[in-house]
Coordinates of N, CA, C and O in Angstrom, one line a residue:
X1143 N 31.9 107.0 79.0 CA 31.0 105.8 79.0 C 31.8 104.6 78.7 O 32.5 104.6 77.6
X1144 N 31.9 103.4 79.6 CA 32.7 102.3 79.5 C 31.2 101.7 78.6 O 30.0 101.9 78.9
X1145 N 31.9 101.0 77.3 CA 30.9 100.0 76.2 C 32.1 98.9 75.9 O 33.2 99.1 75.5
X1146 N 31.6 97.8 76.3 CA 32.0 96.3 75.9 C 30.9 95.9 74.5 O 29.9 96.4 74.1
X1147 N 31.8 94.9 74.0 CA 30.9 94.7 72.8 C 30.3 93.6 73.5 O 29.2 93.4 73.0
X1148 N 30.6 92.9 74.3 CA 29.3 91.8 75.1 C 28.3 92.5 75.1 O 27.3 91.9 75.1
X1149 N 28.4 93.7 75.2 CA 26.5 94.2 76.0 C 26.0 94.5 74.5 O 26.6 94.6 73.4
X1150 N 24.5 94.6 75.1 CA 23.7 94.6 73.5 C 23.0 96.2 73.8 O 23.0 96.8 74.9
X1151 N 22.2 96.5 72.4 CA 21.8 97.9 72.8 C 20.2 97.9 72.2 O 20.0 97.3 71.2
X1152 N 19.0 98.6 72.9 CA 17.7 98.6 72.8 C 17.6 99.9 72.8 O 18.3 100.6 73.5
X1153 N 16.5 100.3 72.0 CA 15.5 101.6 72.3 C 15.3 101.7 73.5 O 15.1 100.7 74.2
X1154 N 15.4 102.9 73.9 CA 14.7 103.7 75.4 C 13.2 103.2 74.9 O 12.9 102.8 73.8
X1155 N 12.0 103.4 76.2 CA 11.2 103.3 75.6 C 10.3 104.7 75.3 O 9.1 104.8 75.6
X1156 N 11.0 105.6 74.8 CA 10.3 106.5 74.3 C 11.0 106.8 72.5 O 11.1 108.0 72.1
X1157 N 11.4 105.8 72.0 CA 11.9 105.9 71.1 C 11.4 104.9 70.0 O 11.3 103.9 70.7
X1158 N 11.0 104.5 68.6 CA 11.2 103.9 68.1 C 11.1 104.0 66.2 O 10.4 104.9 65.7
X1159 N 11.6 103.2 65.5 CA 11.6 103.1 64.1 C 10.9 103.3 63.4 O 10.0 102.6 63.9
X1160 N 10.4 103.9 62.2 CA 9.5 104.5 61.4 C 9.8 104.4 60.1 O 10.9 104.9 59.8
X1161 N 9.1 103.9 58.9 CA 9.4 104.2 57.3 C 9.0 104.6 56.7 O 7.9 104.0 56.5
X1162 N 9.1 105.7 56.0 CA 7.8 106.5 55.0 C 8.8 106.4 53.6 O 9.9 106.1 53.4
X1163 N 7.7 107.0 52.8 CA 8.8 107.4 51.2 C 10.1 108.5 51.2 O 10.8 108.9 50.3
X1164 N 10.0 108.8 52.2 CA 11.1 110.0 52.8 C 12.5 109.3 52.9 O 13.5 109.8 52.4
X1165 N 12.4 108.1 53.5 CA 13.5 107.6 54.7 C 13.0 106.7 55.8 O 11.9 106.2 55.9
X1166 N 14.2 106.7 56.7 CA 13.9 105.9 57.7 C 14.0 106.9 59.3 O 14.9 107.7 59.4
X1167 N 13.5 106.8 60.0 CA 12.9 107.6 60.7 C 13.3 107.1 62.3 O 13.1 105.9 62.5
X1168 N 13.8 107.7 63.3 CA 14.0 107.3 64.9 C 12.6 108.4 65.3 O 12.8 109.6 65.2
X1169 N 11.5 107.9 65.7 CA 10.7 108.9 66.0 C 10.6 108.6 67.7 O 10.8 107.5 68.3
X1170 N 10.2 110.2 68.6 CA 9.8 110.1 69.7 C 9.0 110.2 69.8 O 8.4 111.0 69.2
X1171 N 8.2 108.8 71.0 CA 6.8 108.8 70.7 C 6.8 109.8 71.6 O 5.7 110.2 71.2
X1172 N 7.0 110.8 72.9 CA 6.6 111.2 74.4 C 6.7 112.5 73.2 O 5.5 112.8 73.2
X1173 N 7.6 113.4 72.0 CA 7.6 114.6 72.2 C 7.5 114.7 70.6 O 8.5 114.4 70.0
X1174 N 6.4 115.2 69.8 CA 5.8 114.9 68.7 C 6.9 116.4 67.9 O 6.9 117.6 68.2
X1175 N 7.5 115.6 66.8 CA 8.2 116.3 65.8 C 9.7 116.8 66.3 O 10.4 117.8 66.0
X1176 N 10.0 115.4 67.4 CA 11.4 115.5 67.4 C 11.8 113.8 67.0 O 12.1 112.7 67.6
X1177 N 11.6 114.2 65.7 CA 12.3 112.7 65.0 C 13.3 112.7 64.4 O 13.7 113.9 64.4
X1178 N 14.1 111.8 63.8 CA 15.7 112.4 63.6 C 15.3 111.5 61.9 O 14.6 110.5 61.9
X1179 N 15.7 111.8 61.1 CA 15.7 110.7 59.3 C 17.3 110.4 59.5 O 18.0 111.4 59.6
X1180 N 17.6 109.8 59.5 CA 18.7 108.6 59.5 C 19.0 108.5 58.1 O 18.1 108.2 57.3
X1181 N 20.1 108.7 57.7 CA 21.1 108.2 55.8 C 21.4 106.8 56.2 O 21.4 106.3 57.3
X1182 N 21.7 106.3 55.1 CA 21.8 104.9 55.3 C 23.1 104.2 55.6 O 23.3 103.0 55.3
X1183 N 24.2 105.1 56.4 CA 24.9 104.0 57.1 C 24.2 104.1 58.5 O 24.1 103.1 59.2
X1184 N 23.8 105.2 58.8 CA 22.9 105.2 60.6 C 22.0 104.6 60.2 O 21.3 104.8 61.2
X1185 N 21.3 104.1 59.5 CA 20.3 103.0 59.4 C 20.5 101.5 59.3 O 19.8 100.5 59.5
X1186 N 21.7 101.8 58.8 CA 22.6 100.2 58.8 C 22.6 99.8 59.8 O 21.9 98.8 60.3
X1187 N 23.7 100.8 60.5 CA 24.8 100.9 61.8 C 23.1 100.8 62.9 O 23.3 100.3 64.0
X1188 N 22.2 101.1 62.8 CA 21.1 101.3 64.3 C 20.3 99.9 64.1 O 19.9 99.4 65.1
X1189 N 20.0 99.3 62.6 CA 19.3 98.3 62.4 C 20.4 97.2 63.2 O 20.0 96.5 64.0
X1190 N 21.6 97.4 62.7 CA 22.5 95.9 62.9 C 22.8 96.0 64.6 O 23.5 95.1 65.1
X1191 N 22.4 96.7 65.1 CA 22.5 97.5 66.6 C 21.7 97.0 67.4 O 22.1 96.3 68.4
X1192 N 20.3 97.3 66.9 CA 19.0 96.6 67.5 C 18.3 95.2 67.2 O 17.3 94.8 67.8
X1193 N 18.8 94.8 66.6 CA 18.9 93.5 65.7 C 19.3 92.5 65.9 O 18.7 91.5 65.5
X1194 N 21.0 92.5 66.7 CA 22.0 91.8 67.6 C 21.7 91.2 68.4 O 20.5 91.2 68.6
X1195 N 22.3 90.6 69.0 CA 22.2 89.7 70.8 C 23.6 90.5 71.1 O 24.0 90.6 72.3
X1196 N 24.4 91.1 70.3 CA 25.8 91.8 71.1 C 26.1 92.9 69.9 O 25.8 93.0 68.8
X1197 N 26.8 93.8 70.6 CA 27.6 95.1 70.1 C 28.6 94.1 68.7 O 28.9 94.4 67.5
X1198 N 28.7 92.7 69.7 CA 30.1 92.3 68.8 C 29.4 91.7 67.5 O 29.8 91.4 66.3
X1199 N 28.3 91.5 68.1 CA 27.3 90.5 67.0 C 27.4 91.8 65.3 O 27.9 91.5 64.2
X1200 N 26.9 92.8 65.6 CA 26.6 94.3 65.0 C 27.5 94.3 64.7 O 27.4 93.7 63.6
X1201 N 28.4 94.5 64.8 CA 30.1 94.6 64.6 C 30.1 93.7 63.3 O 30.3 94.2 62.2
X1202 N 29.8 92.0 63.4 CA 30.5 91.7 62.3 C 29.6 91.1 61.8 O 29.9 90.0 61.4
X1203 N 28.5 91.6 61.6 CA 27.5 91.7 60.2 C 28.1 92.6 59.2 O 28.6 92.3 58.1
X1204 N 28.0 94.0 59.9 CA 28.4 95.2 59.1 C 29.5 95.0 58.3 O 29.6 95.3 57.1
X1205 N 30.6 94.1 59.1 CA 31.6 94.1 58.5 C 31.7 93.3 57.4 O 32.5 93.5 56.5
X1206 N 30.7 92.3 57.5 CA 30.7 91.4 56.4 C 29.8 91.7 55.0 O 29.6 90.8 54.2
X1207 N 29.0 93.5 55.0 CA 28.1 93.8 54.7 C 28.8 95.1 53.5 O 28.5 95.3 52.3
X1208 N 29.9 95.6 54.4 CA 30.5 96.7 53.9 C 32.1 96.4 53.7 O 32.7 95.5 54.3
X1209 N 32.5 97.2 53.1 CA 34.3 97.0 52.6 C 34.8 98.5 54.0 O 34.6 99.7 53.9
X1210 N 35.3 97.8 54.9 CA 35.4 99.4 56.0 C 36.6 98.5 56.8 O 36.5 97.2 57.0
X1211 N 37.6 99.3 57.1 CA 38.5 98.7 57.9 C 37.8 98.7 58.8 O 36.9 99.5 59.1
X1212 N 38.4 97.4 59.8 CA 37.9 97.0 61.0 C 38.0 98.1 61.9 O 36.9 98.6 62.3
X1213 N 39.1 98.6 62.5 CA 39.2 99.4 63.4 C 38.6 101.1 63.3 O 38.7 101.8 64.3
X1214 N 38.2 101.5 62.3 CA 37.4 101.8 61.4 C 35.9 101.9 61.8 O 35.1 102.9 61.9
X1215 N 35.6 101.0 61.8 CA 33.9 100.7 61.9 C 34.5 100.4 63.4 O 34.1 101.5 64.0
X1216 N 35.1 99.7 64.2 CA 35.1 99.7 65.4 C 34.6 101.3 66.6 O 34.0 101.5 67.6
X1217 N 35.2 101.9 65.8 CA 35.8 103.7 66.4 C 34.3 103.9 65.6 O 33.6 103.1 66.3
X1218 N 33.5 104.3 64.6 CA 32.3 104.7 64.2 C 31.6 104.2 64.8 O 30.7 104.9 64.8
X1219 N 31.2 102.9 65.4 CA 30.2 102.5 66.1 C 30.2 102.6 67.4 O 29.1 102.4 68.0
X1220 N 31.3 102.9 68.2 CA 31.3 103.1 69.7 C 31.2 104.6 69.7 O 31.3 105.0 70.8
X1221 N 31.2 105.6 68.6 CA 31.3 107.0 68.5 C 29.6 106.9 68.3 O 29.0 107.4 69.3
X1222 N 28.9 106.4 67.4 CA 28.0 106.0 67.4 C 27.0 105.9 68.7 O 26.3 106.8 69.2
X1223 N 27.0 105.0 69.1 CA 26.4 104.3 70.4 C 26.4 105.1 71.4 O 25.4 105.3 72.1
X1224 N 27.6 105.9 71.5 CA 27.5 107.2 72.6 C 26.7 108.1 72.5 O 26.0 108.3 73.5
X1225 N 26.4 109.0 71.1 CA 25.8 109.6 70.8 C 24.4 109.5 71.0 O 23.7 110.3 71.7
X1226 N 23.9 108.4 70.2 CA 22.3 108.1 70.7 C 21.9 107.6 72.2 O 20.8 107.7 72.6
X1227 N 23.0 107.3 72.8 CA 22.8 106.8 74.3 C 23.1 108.1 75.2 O 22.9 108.3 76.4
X1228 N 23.4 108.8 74.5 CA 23.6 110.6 75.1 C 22.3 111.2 74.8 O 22.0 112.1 75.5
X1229 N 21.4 110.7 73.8 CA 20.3 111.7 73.0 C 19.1 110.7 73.6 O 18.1 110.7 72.9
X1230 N 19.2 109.9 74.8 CA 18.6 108.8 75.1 C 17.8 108.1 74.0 O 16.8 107.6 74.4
X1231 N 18.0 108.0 72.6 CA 17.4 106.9 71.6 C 17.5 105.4 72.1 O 16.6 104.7 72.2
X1232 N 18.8 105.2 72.4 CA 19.2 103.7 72.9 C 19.9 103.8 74.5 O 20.6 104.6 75.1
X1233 N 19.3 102.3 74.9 CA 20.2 102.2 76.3 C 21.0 101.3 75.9 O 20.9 100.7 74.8
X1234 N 22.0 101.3 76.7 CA 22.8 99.9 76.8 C 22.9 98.7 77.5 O 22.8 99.2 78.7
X1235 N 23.2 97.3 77.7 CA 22.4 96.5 78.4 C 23.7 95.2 78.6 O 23.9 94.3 77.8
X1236 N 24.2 95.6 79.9 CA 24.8 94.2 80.4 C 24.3 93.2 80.4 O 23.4 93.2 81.3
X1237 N 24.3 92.6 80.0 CA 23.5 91.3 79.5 C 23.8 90.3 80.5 O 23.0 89.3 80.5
X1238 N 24.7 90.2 81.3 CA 24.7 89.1 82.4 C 24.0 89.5 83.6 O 23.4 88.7 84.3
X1239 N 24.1 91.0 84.0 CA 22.9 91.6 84.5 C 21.9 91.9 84.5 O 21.2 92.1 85.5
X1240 N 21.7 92.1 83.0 CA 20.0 93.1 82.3 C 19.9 94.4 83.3 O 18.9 94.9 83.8
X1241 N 20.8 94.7 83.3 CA 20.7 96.5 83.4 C 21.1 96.9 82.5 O 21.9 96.1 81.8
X1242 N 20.8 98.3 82.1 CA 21.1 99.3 81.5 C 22.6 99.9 82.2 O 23.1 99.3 83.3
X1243 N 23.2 101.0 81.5 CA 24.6 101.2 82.2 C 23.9 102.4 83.0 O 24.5 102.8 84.0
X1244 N 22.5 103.2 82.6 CA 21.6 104.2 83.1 C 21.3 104.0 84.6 O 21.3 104.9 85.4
X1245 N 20.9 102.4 84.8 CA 20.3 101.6 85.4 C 21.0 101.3 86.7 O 20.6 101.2 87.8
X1246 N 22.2 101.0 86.1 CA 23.5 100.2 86.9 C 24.4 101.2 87.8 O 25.2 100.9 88.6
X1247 N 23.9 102.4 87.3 CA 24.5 103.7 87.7 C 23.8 104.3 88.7 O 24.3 104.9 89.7
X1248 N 22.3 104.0 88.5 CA 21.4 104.4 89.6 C 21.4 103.3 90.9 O 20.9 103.5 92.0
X1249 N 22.1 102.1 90.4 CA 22.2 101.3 91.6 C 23.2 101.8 92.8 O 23.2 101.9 94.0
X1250 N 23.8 102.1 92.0 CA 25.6 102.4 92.7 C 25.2 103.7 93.5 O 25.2 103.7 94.7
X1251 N 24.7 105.0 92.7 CA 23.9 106.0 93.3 C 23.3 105.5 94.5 O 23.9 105.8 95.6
X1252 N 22.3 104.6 94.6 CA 21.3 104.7 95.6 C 21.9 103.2 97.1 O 21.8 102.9 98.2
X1253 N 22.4 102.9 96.0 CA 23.6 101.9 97.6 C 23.9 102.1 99.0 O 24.6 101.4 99.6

């Protein structure tokens, strides 16, 4: 998966945020009691994610939030990003195009 920090990242839309006295919660709404509880750097790291206008935006909140070498949190957040965009929680989103990389892929497919 090619990820620029220009592009920004959104929930799929079968995905979204939840808070109880438990934790913080990524719940699916399509498939009942596949929710994931998030510790609180993946609640950091998904809040400052969905939150952004850029990957780079996310980037240097966190950094300015936590004591973490840069390249560091660089390599955890694009390790990050893959994973939930693998587990479809988030897409990813060229922002000069407003596609998805899901999206952009199905273009080139159907060409």
């Amino acid at each position: 998966m090619n990820i620029s920090f220009t592009q920004k990242v959104s929930f799929t839309n079968d995905f979204f945020l939840a808070e109880d006295e438990g934790g913080i919660f990524v719940v699916n709404a399509e498939q009942e009691g596949e929710d994931f509880l998030l510790d609180d750097v993946a609640a950091q790291m998904l809040f400052a994610l969905i939150g952004s206008e850029s990957i780079q935006e996310a980037y240097e909140d966190i950094l300015e939030l936590e004591e973490v070498d840069p390249e560091v949190l660089k390599n955890d957040l694009l390790e990050y990003i893959e994973d939930l965009t693998n587990d479809g929680i988030i897409k990813v989103i060229d922002q000069k195009k407003g596609l998805s990389i899901a999206e952009e892929d199905e273009i080139y497919i159907n060409s």
